[in-house]
mmCIF file with all atom_site columns, C-alpha atoms and ligand atoms in Angstrom:
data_model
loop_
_atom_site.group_PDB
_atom_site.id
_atom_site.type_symbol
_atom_site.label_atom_id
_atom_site.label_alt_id
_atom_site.label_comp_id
_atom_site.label_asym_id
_atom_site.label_entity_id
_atom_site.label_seq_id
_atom_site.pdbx_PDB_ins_code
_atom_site.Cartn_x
_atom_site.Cartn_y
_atom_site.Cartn_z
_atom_site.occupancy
_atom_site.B_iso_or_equiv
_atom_site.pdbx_formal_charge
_atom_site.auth_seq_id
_atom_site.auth_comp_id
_atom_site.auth_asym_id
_atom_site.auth_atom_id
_atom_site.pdbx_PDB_model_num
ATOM   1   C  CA  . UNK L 1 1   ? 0.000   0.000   0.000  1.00 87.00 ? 1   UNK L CA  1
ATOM   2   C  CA  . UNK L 1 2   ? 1.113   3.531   -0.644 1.00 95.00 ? 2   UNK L CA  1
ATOM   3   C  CA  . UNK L 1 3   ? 2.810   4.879   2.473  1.00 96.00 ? 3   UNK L CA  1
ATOM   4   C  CA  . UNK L 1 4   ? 0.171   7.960   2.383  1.00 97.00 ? 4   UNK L CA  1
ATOM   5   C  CA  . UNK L 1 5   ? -2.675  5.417   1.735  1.00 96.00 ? 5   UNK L CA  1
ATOM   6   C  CA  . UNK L 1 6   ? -1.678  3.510   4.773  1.00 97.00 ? 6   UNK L CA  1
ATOM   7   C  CA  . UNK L 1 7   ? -1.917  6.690   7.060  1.00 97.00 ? 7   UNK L CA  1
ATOM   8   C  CA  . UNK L 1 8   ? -5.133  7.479   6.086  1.00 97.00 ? 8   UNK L CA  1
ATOM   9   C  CA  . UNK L 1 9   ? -6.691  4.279   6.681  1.00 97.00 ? 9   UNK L CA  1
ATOM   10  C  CA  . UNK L 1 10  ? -5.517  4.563   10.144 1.00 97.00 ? 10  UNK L CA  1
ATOM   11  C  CA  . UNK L 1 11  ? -6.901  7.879   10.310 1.00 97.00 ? 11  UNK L CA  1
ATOM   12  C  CA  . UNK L 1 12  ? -10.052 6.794   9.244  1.00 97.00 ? 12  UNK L CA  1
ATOM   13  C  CA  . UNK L 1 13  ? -9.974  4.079   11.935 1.00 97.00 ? 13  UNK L CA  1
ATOM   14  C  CA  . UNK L 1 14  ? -8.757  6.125   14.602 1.00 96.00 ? 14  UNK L CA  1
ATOM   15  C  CA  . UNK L 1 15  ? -11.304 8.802   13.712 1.00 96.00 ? 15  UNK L CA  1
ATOM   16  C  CA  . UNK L 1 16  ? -14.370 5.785   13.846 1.00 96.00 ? 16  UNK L CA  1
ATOM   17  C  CA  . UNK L 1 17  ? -13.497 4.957   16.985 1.00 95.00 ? 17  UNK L CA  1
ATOM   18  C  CA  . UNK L 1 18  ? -12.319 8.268   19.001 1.00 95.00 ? 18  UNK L CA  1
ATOM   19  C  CA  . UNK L 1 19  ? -14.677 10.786  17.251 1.00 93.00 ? 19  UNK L CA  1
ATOM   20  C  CA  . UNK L 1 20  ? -17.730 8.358   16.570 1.00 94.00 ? 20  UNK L CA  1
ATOM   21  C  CA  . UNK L 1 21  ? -17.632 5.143   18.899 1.00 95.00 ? 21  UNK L CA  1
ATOM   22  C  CA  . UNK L 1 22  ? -16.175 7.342   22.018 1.00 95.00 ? 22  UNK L CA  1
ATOM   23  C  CA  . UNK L 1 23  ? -16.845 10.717  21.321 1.00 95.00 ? 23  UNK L CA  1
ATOM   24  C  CA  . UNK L 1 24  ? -17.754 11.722  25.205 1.00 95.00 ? 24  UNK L CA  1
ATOM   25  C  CA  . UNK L 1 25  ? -13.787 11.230  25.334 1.00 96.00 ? 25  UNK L CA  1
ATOM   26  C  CA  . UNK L 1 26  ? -12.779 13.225  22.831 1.00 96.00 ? 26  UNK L CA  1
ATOM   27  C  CA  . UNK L 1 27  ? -15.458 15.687  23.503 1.00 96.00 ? 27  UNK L CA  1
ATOM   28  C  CA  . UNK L 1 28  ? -14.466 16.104  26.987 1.00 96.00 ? 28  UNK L CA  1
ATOM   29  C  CA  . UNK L 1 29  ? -10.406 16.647  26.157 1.00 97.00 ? 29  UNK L CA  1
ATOM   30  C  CA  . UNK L 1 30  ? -11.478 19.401  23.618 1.00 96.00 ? 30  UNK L CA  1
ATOM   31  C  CA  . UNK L 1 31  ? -13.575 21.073  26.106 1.00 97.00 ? 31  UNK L CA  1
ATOM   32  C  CA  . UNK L 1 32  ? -11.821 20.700  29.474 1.00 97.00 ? 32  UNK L CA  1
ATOM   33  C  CA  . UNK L 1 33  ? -8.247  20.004  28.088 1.00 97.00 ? 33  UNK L CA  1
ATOM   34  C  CA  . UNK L 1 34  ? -5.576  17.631  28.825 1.00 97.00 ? 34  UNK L CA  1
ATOM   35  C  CA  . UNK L 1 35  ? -4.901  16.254  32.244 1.00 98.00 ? 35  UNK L CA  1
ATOM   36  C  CA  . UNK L 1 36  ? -2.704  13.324  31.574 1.00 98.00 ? 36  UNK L CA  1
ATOM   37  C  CA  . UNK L 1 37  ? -1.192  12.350  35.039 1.00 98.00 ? 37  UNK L CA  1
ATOM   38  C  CA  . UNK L 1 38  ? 2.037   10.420  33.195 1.00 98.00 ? 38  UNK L CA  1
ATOM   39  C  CA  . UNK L 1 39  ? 4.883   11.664  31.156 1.00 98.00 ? 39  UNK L CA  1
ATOM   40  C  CA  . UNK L 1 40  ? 6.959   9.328   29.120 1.00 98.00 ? 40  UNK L CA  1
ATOM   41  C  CA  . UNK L 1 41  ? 10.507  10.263  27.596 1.00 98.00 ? 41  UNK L CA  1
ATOM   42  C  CA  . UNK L 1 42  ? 10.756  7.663   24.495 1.00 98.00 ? 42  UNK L CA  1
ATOM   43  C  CA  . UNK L 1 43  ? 13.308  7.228   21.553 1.00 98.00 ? 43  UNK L CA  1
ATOM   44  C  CA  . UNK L 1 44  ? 11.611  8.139   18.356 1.00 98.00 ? 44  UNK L CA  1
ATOM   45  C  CA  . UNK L 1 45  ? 11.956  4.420   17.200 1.00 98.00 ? 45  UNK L CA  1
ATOM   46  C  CA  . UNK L 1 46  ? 9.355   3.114   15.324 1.00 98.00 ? 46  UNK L CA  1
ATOM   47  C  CA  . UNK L 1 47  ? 9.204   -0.128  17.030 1.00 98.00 ? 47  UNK L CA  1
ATOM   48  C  CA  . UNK L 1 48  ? 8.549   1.280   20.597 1.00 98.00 ? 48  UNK L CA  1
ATOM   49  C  CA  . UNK L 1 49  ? 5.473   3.595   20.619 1.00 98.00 ? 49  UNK L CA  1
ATOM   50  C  CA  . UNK L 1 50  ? 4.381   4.432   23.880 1.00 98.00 ? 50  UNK L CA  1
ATOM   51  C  CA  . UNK L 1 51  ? 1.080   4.821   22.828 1.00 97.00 ? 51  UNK L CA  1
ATOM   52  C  CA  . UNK L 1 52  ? 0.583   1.133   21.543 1.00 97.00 ? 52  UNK L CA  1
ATOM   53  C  CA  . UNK L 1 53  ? 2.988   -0.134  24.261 1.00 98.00 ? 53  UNK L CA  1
ATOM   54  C  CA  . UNK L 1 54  ? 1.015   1.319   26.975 1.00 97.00 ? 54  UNK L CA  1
ATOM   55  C  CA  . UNK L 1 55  ? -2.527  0.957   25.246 1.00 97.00 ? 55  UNK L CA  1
ATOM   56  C  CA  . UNK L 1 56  ? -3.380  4.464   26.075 1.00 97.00 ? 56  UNK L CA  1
ATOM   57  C  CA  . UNK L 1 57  ? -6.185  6.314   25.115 1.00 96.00 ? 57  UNK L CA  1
ATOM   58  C  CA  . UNK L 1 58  ? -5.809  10.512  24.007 1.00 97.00 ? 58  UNK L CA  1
ATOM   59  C  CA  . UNK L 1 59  ? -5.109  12.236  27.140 1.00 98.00 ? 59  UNK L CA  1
ATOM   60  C  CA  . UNK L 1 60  ? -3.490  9.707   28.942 1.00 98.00 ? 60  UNK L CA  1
ATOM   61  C  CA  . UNK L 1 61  ? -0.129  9.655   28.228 1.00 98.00 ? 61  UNK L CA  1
ATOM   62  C  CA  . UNK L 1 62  ? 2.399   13.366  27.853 1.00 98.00 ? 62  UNK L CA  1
ATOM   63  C  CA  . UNK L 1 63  ? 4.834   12.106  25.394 1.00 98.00 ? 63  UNK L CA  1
ATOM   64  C  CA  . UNK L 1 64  ? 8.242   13.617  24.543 1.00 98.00 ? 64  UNK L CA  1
ATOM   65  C  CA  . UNK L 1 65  ? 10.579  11.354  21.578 1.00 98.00 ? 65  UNK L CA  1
ATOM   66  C  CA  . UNK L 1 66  ? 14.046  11.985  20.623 1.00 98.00 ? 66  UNK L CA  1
ATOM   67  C  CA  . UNK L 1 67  ? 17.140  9.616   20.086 1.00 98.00 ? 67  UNK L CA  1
ATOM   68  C  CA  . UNK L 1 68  ? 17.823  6.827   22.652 1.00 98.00 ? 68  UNK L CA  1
ATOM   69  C  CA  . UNK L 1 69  ? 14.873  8.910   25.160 1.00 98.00 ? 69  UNK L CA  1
ATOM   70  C  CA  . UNK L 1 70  ? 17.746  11.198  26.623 1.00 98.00 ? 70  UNK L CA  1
ATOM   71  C  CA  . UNK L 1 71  ? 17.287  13.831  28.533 1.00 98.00 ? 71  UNK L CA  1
ATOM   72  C  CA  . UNK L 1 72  ? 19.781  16.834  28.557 1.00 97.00 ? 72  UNK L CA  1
ATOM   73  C  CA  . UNK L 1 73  ? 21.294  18.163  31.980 1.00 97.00 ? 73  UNK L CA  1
ATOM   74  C  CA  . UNK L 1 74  ? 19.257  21.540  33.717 1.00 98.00 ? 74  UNK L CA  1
ATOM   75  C  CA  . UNK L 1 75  ? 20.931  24.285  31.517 1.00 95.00 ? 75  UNK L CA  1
ATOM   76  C  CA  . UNK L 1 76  ? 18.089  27.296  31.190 1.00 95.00 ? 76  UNK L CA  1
ATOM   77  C  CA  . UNK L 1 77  ? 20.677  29.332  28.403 1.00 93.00 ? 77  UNK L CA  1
ATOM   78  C  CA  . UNK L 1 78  ? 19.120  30.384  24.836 1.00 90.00 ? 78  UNK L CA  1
ATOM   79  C  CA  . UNK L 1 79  ? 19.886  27.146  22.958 1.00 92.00 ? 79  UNK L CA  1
ATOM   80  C  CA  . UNK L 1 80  ? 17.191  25.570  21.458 1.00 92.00 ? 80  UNK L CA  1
ATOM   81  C  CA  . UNK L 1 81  ? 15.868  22.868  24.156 1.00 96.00 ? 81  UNK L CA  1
ATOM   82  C  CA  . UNK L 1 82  ? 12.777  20.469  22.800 1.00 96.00 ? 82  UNK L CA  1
ATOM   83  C  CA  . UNK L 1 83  ? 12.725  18.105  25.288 1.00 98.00 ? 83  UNK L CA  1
ATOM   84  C  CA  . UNK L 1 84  ? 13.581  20.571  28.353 1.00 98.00 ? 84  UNK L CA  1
ATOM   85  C  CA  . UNK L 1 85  ? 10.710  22.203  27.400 1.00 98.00 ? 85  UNK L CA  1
ATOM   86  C  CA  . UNK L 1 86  ? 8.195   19.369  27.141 1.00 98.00 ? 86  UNK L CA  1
ATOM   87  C  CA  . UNK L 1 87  ? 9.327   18.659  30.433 1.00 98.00 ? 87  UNK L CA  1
ATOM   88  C  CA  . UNK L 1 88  ? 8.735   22.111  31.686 1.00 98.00 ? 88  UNK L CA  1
ATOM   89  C  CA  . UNK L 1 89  ? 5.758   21.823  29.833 1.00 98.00 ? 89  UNK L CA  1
ATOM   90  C  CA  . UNK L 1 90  ? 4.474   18.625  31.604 1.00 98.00 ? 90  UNK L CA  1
ATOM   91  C  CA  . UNK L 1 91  ? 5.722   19.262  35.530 1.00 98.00 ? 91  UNK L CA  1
ATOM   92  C  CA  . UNK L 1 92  ? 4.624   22.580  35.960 1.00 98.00 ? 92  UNK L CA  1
ATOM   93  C  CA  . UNK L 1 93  ? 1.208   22.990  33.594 1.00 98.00 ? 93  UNK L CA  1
ATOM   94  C  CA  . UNK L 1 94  ? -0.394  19.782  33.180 1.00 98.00 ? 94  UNK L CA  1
ATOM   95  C  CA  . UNK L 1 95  ? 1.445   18.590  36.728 1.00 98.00 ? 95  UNK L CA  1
ATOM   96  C  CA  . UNK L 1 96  ? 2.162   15.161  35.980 1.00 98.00 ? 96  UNK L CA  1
ATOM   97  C  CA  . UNK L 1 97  ? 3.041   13.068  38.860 1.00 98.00 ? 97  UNK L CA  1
ATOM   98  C  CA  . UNK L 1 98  ? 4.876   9.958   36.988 1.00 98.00 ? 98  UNK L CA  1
ATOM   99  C  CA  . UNK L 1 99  ? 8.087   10.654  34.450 1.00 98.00 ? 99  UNK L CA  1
ATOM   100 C  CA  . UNK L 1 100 ? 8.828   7.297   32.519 1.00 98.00 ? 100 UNK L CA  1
ATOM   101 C  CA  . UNK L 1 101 ? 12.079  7.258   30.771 1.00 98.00 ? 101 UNK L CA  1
ATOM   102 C  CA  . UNK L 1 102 ? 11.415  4.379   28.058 1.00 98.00 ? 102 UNK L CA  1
ATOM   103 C  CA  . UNK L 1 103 ? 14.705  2.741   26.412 1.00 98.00 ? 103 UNK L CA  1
ATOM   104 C  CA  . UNK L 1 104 ? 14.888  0.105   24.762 1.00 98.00 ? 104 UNK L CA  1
ATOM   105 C  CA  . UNK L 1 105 ? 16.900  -2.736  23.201 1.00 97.00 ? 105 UNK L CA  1
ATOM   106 C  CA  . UNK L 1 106 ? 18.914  -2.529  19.823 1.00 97.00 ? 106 UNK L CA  1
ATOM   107 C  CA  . UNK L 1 107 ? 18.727  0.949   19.765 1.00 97.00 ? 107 UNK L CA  1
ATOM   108 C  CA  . UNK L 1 108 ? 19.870  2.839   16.691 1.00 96.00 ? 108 UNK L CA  1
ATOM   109 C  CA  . UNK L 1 109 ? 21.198  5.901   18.961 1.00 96.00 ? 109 UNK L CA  1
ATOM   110 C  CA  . UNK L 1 110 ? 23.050  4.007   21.240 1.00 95.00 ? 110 UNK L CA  1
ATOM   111 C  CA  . UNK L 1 111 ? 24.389  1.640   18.514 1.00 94.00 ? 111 UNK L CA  1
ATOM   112 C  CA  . UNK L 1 112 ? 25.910  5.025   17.170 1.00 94.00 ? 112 UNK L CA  1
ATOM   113 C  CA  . UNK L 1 113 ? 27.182  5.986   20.552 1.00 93.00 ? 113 UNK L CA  1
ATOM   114 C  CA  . UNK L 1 114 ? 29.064  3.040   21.101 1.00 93.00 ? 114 UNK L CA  1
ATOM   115 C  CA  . UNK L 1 115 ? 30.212  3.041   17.225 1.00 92.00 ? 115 UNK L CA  1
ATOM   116 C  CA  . UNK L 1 116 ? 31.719  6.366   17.891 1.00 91.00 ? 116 UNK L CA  1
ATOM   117 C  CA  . UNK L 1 117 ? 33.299  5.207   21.217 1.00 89.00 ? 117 UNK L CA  1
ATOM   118 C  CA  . UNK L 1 118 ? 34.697  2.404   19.486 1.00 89.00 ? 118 UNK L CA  1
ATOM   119 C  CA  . UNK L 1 119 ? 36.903  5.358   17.030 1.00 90.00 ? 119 UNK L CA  1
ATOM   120 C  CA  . UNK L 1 120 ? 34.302  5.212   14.348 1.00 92.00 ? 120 UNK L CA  1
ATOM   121 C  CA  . UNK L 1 121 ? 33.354  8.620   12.507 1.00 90.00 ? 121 UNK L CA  1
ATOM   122 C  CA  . UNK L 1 122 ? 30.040  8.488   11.460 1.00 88.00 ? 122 UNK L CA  1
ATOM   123 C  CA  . UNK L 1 123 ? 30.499  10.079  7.951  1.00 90.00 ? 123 UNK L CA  1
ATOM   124 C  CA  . UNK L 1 124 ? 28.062  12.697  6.852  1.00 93.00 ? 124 UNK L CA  1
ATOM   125 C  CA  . UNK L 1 125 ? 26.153  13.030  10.236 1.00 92.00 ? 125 UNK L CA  1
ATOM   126 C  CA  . UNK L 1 126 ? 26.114  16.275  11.874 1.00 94.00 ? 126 UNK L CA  1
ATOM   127 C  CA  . UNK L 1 127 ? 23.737  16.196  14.792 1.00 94.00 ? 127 UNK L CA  1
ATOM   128 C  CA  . UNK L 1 128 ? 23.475  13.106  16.044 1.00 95.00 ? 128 UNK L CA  1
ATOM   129 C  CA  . UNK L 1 129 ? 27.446  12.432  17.651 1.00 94.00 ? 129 UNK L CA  1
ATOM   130 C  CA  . UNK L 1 130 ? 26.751  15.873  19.793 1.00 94.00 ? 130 UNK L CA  1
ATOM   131 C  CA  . UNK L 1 131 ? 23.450  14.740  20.965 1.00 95.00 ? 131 UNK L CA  1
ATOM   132 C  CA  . UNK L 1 132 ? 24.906  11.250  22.357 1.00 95.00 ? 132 UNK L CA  1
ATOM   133 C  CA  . UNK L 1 133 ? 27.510  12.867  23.799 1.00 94.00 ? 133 UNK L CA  1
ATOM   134 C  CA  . UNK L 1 134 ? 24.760  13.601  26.344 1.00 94.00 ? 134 UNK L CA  1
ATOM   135 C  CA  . UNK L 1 135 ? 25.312  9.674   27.437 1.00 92.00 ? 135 UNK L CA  1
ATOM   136 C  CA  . UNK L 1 136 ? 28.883  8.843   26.897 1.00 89.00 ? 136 UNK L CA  1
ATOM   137 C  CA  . UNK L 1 137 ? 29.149  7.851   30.369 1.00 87.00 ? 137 UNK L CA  1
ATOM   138 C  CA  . UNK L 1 138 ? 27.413  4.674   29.460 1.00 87.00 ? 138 UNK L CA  1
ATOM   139 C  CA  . UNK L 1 139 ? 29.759  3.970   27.325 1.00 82.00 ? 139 UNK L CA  1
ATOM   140 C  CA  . UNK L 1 140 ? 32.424  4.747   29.202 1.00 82.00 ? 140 UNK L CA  1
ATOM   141 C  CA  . UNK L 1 141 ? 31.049  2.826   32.037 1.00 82.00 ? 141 UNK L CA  1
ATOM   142 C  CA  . UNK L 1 142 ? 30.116  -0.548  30.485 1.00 81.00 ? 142 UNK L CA  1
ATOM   143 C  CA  . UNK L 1 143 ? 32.499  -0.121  27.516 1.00 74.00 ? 143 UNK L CA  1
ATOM   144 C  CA  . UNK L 1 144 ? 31.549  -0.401  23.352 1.00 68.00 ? 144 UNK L CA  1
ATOM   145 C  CA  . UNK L 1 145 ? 33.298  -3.034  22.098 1.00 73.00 ? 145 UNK L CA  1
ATOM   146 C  CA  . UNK L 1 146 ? 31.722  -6.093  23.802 1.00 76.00 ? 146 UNK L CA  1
ATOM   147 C  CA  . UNK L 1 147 ? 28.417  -6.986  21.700 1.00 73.00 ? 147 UNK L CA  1
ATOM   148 C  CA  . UNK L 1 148 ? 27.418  -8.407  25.088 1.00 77.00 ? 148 UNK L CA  1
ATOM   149 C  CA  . UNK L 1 149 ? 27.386  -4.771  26.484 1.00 89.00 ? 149 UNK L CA  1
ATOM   150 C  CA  . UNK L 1 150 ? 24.735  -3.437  24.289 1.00 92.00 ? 150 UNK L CA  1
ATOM   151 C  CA  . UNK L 1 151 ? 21.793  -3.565  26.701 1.00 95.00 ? 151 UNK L CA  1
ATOM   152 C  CA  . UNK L 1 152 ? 24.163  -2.543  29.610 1.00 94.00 ? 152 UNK L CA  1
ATOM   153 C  CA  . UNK L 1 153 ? 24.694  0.520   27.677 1.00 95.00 ? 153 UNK L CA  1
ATOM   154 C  CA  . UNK L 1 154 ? 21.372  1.124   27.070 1.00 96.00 ? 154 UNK L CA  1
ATOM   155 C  CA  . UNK L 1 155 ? 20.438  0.610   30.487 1.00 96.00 ? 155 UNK L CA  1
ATOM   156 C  CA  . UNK L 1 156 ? 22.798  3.055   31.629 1.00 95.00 ? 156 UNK L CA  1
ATOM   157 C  CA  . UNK L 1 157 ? 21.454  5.628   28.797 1.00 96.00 ? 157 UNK L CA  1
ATOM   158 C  CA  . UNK L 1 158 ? 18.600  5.901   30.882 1.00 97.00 ? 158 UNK L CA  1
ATOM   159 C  CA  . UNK L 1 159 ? 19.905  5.645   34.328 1.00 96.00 ? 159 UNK L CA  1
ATOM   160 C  CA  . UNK L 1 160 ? 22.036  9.038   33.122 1.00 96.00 ? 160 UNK L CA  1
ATOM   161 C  CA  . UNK L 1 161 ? 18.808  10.494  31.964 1.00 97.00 ? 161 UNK L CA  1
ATOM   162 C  CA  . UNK L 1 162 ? 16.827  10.104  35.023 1.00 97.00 ? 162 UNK L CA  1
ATOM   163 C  CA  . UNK L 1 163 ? 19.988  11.545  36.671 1.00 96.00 ? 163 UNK L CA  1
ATOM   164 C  CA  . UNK L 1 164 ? 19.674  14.329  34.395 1.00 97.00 ? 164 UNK L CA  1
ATOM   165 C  CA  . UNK L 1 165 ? 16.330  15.016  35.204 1.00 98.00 ? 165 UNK L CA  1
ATOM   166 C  CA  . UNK L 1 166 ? 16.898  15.392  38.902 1.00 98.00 ? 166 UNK L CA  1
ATOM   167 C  CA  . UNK L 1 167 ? 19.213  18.318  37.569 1.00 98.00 ? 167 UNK L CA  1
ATOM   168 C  CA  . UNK L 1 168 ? 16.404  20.103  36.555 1.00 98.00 ? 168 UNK L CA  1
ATOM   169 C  CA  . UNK L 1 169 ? 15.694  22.174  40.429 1.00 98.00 ? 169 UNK L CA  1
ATOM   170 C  CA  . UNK L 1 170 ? 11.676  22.536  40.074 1.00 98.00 ? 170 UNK L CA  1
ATOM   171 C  CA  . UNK L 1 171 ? 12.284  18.734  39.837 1.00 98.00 ? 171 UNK L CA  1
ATOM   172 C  CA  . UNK L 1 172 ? 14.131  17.478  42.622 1.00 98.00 ? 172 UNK L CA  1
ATOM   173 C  CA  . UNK L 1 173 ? 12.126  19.558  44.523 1.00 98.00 ? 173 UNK L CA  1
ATOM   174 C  CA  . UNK L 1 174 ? 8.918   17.766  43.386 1.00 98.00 ? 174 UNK L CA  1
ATOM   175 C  CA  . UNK L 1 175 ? 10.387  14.093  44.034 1.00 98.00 ? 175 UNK L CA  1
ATOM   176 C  CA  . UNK L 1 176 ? 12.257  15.088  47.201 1.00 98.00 ? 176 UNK L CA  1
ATOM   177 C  CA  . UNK L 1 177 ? 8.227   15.999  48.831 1.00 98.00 ? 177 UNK L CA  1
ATOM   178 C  CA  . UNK L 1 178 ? 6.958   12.632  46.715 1.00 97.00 ? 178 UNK L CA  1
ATOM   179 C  CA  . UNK L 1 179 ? 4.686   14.675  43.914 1.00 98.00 ? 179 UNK L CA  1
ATOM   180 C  CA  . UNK L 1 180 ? 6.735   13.457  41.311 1.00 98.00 ? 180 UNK L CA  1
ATOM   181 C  CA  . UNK L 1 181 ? 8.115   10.079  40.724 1.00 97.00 ? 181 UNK L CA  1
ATOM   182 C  CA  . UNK L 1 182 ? 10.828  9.163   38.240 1.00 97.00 ? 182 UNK L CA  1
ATOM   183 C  CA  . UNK L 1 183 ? 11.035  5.999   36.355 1.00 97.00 ? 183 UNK L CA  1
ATOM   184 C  CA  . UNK L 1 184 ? 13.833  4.276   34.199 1.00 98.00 ? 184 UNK L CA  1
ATOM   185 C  CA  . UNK L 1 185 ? 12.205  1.108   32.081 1.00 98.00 ? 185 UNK L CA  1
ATOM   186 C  CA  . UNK L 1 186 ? 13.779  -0.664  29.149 1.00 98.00 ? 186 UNK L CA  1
ATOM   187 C  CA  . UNK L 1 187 ? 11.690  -2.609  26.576 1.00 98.00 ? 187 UNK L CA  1
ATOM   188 C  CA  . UNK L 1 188 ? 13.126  -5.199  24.564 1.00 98.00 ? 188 UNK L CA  1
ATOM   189 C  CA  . UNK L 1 189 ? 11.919  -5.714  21.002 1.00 96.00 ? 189 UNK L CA  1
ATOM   190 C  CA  . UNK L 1 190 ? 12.768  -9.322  20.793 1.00 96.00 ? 190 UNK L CA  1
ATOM   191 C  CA  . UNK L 1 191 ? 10.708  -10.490 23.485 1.00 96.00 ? 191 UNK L CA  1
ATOM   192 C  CA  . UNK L 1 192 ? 8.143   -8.004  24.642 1.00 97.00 ? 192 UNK L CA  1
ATOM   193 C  CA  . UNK L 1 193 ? 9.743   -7.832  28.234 1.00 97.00 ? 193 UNK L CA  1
ATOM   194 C  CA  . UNK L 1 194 ? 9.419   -4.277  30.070 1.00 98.00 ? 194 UNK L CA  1
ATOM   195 C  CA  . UNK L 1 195 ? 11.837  -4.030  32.832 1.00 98.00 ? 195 UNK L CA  1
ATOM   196 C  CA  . UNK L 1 196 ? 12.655  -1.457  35.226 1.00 97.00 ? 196 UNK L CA  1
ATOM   197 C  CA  . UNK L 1 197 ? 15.099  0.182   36.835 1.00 96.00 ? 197 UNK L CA  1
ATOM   198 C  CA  . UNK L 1 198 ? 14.691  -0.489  40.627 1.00 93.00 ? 198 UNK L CA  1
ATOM   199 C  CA  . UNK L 1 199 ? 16.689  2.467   42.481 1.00 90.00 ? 199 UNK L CA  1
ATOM   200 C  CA  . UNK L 1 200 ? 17.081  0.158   45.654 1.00 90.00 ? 200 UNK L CA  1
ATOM   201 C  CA  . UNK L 1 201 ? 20.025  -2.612  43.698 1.00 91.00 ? 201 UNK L CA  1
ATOM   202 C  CA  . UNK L 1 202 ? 20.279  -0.735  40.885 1.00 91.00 ? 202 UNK L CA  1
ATOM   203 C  CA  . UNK L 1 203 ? 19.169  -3.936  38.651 1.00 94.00 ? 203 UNK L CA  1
ATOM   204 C  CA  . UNK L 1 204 ? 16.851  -3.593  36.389 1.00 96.00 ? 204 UNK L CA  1
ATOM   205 C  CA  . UNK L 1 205 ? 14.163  -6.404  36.530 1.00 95.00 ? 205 UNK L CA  1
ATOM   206 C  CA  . UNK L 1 206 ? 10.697  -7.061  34.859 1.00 95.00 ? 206 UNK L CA  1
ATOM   207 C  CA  . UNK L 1 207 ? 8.284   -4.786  35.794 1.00 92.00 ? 207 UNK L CA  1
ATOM   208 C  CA  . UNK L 1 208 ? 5.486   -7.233  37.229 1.00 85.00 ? 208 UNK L CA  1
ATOM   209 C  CA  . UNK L 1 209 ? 8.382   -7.920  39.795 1.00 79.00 ? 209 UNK L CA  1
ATOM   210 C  CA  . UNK L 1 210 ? 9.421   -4.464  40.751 1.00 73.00 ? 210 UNK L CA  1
ATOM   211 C  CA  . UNK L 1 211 ? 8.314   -3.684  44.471 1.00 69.00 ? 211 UNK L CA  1
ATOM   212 C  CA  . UNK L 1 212 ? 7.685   -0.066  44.735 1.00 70.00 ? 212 UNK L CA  1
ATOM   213 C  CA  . UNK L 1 213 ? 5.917   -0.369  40.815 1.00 74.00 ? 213 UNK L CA  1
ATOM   214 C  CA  . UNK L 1 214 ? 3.478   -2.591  42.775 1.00 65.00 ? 214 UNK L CA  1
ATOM   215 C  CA  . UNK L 1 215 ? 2.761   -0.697  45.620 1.00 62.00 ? 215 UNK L CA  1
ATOM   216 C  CA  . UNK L 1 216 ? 4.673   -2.655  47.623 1.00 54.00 ? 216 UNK L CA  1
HETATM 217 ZN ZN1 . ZN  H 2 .   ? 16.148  3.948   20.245 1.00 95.79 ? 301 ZN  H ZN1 1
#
């Protein structure tokens, strides 16, 4: 099918079901707004759409994507910061309460990461070396050139990220008097596991098995 015929039958589809099937939903977001309670920072990959991976409806779910789901340190200059502000965006306006950094396995970003750790230029790319720069301690942590390190690395991508976040003051604040809560999960593509990041070991294990995910 042509790639522009395929997004409009999901269109249509979406638009049976949201606008016809459950319009009080969509009704109510247009008229009293957003109030999703849940942010999630996710890599742009196709394969890991929080949206589908989450079953959400519209409105549940604040989602921010980039490259390998990083999040840049606190630095309020003039630069151009996408992500900062979605996060701005989603603590202090909508108020979420839950920030979900989702990695995940055989990621394209951190394969380039650990490509240019490794010595490797990446020829005719000019944005995305700076931009994983933001995780190079990963790399530098778990290493590049042992394929067995790969998830390691990715897991440490977003351990750095939810470090970053608590760089952010308005932040710490919020998770220091328990308003906020941050989260580090890691999805793996080849067999639908979610796991994540428990701060007590520092492990990250499957979700389902997580103590403080289950209210334990
Ligand atoms: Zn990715």
């Amino acid at each position: 099918m042509n790639p522009i015929n395929r997004l409009l039958a999901g269109y249509r589809s979406y638009r049976a079901l949201y606008h016809e099937k459950r319009g009080d939903l969509t009704r109510q977001l247009a008229e009293e707004g957003q109030k999703p309670e849940i942010m999630v920072i996710a890599c742009s990959d196709s394969r890991v759409d929080p949206a589908i991976l989450f079953n959400a409806d519209p409105g549940e779910i604040f989602v921010v994507r980039n490259v390998a789901a990083l999040v840049p340190p606190y630095s309020p200059d003039s630069s151009h910061h996408g992500t900062s502000s979605a996060i701005e965006f989603a603590v202090k306006d909508l108020g979420v309460r839950e920030i979900v950094i989702l990695g995940h396995h055989k990621c394209g970003g951190v394969q380039a990461m650990r490509s240019i750790h490794q010595g490797n230029k990446l020829e005719d790319r000019e944005f995305i070396g700076a931009w994983m720069a933001l995780a190079e301690d990963a790399c530098a942590m778990h290493g590049a050139d042992d394929p067995g390190s790969e998830a390691a690395v990715e897991m440490a991508t977003i351990k750095t990220s939810i470090r970053n976040l608590k760089s952010f003051p308005w932040i710490l604040s919020r998770v220091d008097d328990g308003s906020l809560r941050l989260h580090g999960w890691w999805f793996d593509i080849n067999t639908g596991n979610m796991l994540a990041h428990d701060p007590k070991t520092g492990q990250f294990s499957i979700v389902d098995s997580v103590p403080d995910l289950m209210g334990k």
